Short mmCIF file of C-alpha atoms in Angstrom, two decimals:
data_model
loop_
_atom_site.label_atom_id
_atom_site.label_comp_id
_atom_site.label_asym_id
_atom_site.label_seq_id
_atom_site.Cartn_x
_atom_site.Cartn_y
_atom_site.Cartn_z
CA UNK A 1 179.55 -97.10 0.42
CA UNK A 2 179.09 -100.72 1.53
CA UNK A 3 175.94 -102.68 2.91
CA UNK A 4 176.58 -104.93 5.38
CA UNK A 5 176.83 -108.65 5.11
CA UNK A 6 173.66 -110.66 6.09
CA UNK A 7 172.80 -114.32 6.37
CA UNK A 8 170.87 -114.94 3.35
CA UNK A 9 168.37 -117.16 5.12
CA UNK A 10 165.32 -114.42 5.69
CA UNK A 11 161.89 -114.15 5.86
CA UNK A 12 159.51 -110.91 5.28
CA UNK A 13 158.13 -110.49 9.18
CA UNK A 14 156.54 -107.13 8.11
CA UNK A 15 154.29 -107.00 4.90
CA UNK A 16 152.87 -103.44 4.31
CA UNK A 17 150.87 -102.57 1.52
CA UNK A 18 149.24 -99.94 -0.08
CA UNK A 19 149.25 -97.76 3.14
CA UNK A 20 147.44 -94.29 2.57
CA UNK A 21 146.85 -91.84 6.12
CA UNK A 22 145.25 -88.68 5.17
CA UNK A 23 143.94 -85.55 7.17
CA UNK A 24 139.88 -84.97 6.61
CA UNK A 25 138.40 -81.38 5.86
CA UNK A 26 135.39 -80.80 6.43
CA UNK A 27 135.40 -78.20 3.71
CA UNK A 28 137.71 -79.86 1.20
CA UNK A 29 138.99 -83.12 0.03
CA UNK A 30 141.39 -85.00 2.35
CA UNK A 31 145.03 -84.05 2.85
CA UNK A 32 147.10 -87.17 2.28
CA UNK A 33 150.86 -87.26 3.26
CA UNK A 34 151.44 -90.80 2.61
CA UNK A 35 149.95 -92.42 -0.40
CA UNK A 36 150.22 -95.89 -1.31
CA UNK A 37 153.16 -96.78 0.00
CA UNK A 38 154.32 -100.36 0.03
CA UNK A 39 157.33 -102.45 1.16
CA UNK A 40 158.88 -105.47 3.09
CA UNK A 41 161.06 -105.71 5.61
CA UNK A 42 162.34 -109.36 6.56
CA UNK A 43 163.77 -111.02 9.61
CA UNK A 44 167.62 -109.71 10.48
CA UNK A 45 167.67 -107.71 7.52
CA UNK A 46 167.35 -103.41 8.34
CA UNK A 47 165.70 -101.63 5.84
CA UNK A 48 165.98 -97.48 5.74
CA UNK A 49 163.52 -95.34 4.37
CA UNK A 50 164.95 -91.27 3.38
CA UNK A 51 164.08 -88.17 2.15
CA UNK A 52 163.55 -84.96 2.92
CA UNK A 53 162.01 -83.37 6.06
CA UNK A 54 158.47 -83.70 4.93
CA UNK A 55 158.39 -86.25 2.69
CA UNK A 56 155.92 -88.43 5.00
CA UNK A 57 158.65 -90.97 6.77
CA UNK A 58 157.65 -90.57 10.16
CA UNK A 59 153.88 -90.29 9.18
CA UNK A 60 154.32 -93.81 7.77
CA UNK A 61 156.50 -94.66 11.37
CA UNK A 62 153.37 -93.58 13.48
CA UNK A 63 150.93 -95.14 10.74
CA UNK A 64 152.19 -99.04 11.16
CA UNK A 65 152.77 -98.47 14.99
CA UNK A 66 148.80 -97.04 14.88
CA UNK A 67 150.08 -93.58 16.65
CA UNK A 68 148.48 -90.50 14.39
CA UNK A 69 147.58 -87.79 15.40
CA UNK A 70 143.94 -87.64 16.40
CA UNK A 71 143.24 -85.30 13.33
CA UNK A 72 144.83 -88.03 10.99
CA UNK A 73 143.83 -91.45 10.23
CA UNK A 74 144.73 -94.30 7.96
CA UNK A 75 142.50 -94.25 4.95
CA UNK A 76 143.80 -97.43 3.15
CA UNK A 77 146.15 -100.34 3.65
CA UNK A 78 147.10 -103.33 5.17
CA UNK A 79 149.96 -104.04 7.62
CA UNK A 80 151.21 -107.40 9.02
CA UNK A 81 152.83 -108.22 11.05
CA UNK A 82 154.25 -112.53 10.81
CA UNK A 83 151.29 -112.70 9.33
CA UNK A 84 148.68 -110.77 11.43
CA UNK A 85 146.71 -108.48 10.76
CA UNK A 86 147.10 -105.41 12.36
CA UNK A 87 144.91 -102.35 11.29
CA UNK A 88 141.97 -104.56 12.30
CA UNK A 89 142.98 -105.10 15.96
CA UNK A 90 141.35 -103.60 18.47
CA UNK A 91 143.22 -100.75 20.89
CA UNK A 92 143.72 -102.99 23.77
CA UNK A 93 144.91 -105.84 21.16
CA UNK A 94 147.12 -103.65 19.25
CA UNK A 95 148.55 -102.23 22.90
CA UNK A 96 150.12 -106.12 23.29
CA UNK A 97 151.75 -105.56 19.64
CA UNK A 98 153.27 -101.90 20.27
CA UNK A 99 155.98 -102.15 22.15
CA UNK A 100 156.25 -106.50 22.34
CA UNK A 101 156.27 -107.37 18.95
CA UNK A 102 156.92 -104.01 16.96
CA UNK A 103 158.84 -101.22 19.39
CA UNK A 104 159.49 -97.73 18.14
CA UNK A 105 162.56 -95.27 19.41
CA UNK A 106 161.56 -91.57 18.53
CA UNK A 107 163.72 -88.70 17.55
CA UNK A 108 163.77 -86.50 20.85
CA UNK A 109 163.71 -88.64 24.10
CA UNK A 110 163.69 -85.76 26.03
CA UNK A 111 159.93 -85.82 25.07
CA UNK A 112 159.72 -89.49 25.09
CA UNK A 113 160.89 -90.05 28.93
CA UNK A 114 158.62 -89.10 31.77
CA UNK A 115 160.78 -86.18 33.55
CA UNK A 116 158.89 -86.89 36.81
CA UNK A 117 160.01 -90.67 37.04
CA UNK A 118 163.09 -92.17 37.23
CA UNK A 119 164.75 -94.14 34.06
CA UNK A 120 164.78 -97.42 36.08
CA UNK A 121 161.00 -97.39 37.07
CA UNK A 122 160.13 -96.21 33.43
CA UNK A 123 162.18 -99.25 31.65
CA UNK A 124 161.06 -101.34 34.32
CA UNK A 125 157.55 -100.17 33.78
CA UNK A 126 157.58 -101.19 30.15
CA UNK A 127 159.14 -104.65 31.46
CA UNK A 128 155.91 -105.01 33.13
CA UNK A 129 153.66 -104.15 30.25
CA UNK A 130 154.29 -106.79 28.18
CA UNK A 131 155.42 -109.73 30.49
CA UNK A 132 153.97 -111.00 34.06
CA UNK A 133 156.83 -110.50 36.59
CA UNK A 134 157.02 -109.04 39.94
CA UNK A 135 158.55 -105.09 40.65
CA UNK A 136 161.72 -106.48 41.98
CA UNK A 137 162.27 -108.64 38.99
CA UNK A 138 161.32 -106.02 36.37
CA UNK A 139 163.81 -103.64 38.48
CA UNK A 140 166.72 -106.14 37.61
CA UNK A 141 166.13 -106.92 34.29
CA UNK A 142 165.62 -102.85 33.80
CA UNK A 143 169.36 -102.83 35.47
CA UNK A 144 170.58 -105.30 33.03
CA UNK A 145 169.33 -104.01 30.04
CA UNK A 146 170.45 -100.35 30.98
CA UNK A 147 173.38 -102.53 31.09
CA UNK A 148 173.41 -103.59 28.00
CA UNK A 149 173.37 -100.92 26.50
CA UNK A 150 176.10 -99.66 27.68
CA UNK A 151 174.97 -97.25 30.71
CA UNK A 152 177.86 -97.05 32.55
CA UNK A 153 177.00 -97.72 36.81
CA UNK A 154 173.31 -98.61 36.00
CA UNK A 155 172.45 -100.20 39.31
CA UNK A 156 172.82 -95.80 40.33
CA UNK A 157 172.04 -94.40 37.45
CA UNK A 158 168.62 -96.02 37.50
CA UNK A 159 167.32 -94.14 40.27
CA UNK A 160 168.65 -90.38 38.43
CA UNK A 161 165.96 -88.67 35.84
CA UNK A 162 166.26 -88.17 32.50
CA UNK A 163 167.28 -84.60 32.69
CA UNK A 164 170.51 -86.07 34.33
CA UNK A 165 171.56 -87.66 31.30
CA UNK A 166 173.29 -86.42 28.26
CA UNK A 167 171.30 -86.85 24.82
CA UNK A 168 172.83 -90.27 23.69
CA UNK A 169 172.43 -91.53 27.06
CA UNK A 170 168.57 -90.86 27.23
CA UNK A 171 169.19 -92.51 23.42
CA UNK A 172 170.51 -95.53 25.37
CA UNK A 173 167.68 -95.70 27.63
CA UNK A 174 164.74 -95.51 24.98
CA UNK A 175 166.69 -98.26 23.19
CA UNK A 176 166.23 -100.13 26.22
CA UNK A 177 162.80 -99.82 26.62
CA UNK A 178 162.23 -100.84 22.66
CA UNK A 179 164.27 -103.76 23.13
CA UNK A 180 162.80 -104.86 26.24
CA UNK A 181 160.23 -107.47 25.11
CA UNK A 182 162.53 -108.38 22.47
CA UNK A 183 160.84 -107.15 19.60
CA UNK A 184 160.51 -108.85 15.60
CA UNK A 185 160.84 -105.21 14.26
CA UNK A 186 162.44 -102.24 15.72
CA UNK A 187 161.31 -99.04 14.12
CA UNK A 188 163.99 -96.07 14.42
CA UNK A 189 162.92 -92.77 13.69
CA UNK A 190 165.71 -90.32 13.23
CA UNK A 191 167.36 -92.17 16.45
CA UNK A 192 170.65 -89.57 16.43
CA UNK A 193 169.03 -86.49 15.31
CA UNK A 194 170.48 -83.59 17.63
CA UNK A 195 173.45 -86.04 19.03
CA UNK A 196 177.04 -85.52 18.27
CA UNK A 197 178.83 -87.03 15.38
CA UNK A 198 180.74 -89.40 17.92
CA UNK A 199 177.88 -90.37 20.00
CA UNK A 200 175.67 -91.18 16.76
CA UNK A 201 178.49 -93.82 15.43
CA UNK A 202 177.83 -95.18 19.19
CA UNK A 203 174.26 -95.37 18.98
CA UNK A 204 174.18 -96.71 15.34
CA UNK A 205 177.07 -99.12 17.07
CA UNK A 206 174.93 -99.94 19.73
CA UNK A 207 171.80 -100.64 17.20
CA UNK A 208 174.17 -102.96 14.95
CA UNK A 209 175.09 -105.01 17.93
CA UNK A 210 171.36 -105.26 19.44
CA UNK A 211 170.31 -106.75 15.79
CA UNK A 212 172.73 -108.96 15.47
CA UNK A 213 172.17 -110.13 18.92
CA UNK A 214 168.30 -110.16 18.80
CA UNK A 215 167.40 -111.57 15.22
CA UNK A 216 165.54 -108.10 14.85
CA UNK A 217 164.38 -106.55 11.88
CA UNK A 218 164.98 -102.70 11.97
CA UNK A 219 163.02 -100.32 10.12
CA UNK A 220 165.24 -97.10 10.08
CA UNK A 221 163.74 -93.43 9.32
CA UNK A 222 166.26 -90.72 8.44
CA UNK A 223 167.38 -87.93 6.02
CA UNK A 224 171.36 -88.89 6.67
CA UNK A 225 171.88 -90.58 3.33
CA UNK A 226 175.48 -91.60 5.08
CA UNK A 227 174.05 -93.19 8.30
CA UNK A 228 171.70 -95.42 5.92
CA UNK A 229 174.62 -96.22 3.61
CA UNK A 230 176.66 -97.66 7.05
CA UNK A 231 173.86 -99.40 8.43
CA UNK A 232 170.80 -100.15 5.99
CA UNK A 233 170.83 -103.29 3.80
CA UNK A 234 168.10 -101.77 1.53
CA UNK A 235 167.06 -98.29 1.19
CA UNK A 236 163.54 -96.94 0.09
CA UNK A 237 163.59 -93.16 -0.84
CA UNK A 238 160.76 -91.30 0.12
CA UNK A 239 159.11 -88.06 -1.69
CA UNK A 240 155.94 -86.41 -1.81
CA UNK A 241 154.52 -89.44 0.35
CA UNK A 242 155.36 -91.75 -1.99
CA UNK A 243 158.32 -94.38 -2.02
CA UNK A 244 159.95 -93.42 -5.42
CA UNK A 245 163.17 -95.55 -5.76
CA UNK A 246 163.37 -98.88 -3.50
CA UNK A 247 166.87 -101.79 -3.97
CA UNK A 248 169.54 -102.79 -2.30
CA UNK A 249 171.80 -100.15 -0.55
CA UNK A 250 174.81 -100.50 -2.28
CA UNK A 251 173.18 -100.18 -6.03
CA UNK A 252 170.73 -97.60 -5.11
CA UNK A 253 173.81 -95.41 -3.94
CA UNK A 254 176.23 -96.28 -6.92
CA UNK A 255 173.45 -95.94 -9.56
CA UNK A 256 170.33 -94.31 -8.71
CA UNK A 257 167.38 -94.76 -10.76
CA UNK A 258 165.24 -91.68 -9.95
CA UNK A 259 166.43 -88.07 -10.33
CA UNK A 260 165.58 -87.30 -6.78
CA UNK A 261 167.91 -89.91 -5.97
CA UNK A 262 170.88 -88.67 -7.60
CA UNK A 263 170.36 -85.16 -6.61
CA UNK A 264 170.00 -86.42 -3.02
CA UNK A 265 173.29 -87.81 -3.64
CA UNK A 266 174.86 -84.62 -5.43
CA UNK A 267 174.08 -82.68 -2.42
CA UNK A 268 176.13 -84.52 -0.14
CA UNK A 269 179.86 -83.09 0.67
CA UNK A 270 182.19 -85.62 0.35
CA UNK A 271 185.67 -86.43 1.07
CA UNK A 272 186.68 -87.72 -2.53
CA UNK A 273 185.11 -84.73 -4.75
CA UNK A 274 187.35 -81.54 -6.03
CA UNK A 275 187.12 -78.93 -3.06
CA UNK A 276 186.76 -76.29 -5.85
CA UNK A 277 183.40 -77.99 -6.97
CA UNK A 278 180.47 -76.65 -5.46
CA UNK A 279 177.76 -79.04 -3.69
CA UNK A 280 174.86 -79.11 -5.52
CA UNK A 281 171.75 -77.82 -4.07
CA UNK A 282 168.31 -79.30 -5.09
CA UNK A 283 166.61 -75.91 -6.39
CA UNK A 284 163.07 -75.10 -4.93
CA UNK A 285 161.21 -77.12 -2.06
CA UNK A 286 159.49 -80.37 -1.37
CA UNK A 287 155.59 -80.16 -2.05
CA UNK A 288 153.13 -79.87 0.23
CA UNK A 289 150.56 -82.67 0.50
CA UNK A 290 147.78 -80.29 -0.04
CA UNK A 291 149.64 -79.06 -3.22
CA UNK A 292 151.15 -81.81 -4.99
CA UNK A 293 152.35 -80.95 -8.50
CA UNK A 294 150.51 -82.67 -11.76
CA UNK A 295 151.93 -86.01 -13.11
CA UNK A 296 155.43 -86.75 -11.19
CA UNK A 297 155.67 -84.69 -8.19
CA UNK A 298 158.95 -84.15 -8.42
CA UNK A 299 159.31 -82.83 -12.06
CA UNK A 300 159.42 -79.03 -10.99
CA UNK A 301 162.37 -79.69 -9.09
CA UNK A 302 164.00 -82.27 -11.47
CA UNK A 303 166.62 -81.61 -13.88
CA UNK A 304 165.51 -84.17 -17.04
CA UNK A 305 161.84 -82.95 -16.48
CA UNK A 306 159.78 -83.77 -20.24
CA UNK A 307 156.56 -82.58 -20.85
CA UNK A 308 155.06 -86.30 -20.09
CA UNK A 309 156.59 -85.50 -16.39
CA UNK A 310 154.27 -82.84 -16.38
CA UNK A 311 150.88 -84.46 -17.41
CA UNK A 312 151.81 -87.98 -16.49
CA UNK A 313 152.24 -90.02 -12.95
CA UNK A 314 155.01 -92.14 -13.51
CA UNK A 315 154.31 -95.98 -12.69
CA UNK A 316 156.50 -98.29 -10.84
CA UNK A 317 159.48 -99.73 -13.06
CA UNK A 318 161.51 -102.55 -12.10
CA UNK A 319 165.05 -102.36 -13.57
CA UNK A 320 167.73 -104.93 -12.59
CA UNK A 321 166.50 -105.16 -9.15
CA UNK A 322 165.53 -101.84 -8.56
CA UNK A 323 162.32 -100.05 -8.34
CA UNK A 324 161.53 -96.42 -9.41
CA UNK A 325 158.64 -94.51 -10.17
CA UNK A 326 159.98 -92.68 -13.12
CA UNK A 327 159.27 -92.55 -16.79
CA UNK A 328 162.90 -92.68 -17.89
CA UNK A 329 164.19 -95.23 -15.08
CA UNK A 330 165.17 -98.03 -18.00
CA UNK A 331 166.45 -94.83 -20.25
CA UNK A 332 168.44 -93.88 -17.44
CA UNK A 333 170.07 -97.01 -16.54
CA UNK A 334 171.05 -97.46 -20.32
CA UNK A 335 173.07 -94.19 -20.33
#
């Protein structure tokens, strides 16, 4: 597994720290799903964030593009973006920022897209949102960028409606609508879930080529440990609503830190293993935020569990680079 080659010359354009969202209870304390999480991402440089179904990813998605769910909110944290600010902006403020400055594509754009409108007015439509030009402008630049993403006979397929499209080409279109404004961060949230294994690789193709193209920085949500291997440049892995292992892709693949790591790893069929060795399975199931585990959360599932996994939450350690939140990270890169 190889990263791919960046220009060296970056600079962080999203700074989020210690981001907590909970659920109240009016009976009970708070539910909270994501707990201090931190990270960077910086200018050019795409970052992916993994896990497990459940592990708070997309939470954290909807969290920095201020999009919970109106039972949820964000209890702690800061998140800027080149330097602003942007839990403390106001709706109609923070409406200029989502979708100009930060855009978002979401897993199922069957759900995303309008059914009742056509592609063209919708793209168009977001054209509008974020920059002053007329309906016959917007309609051209929606044709071009329908375009450019490589909609085959857009100038007619931007008067059909979404249900007239196949999955990766409704993909294409919410790509085009994120990209629009030209964003500083594009945010990705399972973007090929449900597609094909040949129309992903053209949608992760397509995402590659809009980065490069764009200066963006990409902020990519998944659980395919192989799609973030192709594309990511640094991977954060995500469990229990916290960010337990963060470093560049390539080391955090060849020598993971944190136990959940590796056995995220072990669980993976590949093409270079003995057929006649089984694929691990991680044994039991991810916590629930309203029942997390004492000390680490992930020492009833964990192999090299001790007894101060049990009593103990493990602190940050840095080791050669990389960051996990385990008590044995520097014993394990030793070994």
């Amino acid at each position: 597994m190889s990263a791919p080659a960046i220009d060296a010359a970056t600079d962080t354009v999203l700074d989020v720290r210690d981001l907590t969202v909970e659920f109240p209870h009016k009976d009970r304390e708070p539910v909270q799903p994501v707990r201090g999480v931190s990270f960077t991402v910086e200018r050019r440089r795409r970052l992916g964030i993994v896990g497990e179904s459940g592990s708070g990813k997309s939470l954290t998605a909807l969290a920095l593009m201020r999009l919970l769910p109106a039972t949820a909110r964000l209890a702690a944290g800061e998140v800027e973006l080149d330097g602003r600010e942007l839990t403390r902006l106001s709706e109609r403020e923070m409406a200029h920022v989502r979708g100009g400055r930060m855009a978002m594509v979401y897993q199922d754009p069957m759900s995303s897209l309008n059914p009742l409108q056509k592609v063209g007015n919708q793209v168009a439509e977001a054209i509008c949102t974020h920059e002053a030009v007329g309906r016959r402008e917007a309609h051209d630049r929606a044709v071009e960028l329908l375009r450019d993403v490589g909609l085959r006979q857009p100038e007619r397929r931007c008067h059909d409606y979404p249900h007239q499209f196949s999955g990766g080409m409704r993909q294409r279109v919410m790509i085009a609508m994120a990209v629009c404004a030209n964003p500083d961060v594009l945010i990705a949230d399972e973007p090929t879930t449900a597609l094909d294994v040949t129309t992903q690789a053209r949608i992760m193709d397509l995402l590659t080529r809009l980065v490069e193209e764009r200066h963006m920085a990409v902020l990519l949500i998944t659980h395919d440990l192989g799609l973030a291997a192709a594309f990511c440049d640094d991977i954060h892995v995500m469990y229990g609503g916290r960010l337990v292992e963060r470093g560049d892709a390539l080391t955090v693949f060849r020598r993971p830190l944190h136990p959940y790591t590796e056995a995220l790893l072990e669980s993976i069929c590949r093409l270079d293993r003995d057929v006649d060795r089984p694929i691990a399975a991680i044994a039991g199931q991810p916590p629930l935020p309203e029942n997390l585990p004492s000390g680490c959360s992930f020492h009833p599932r964990c192999a090299y569990a001790r007894e101060i996994c049990r009593a103990e939450p493990p602190a940050a350690v840095a080791v050669e680079g990389q960051t996990a939140e385990c008590h044995f990270a520097r014993e394990r890169r030793e070994t």
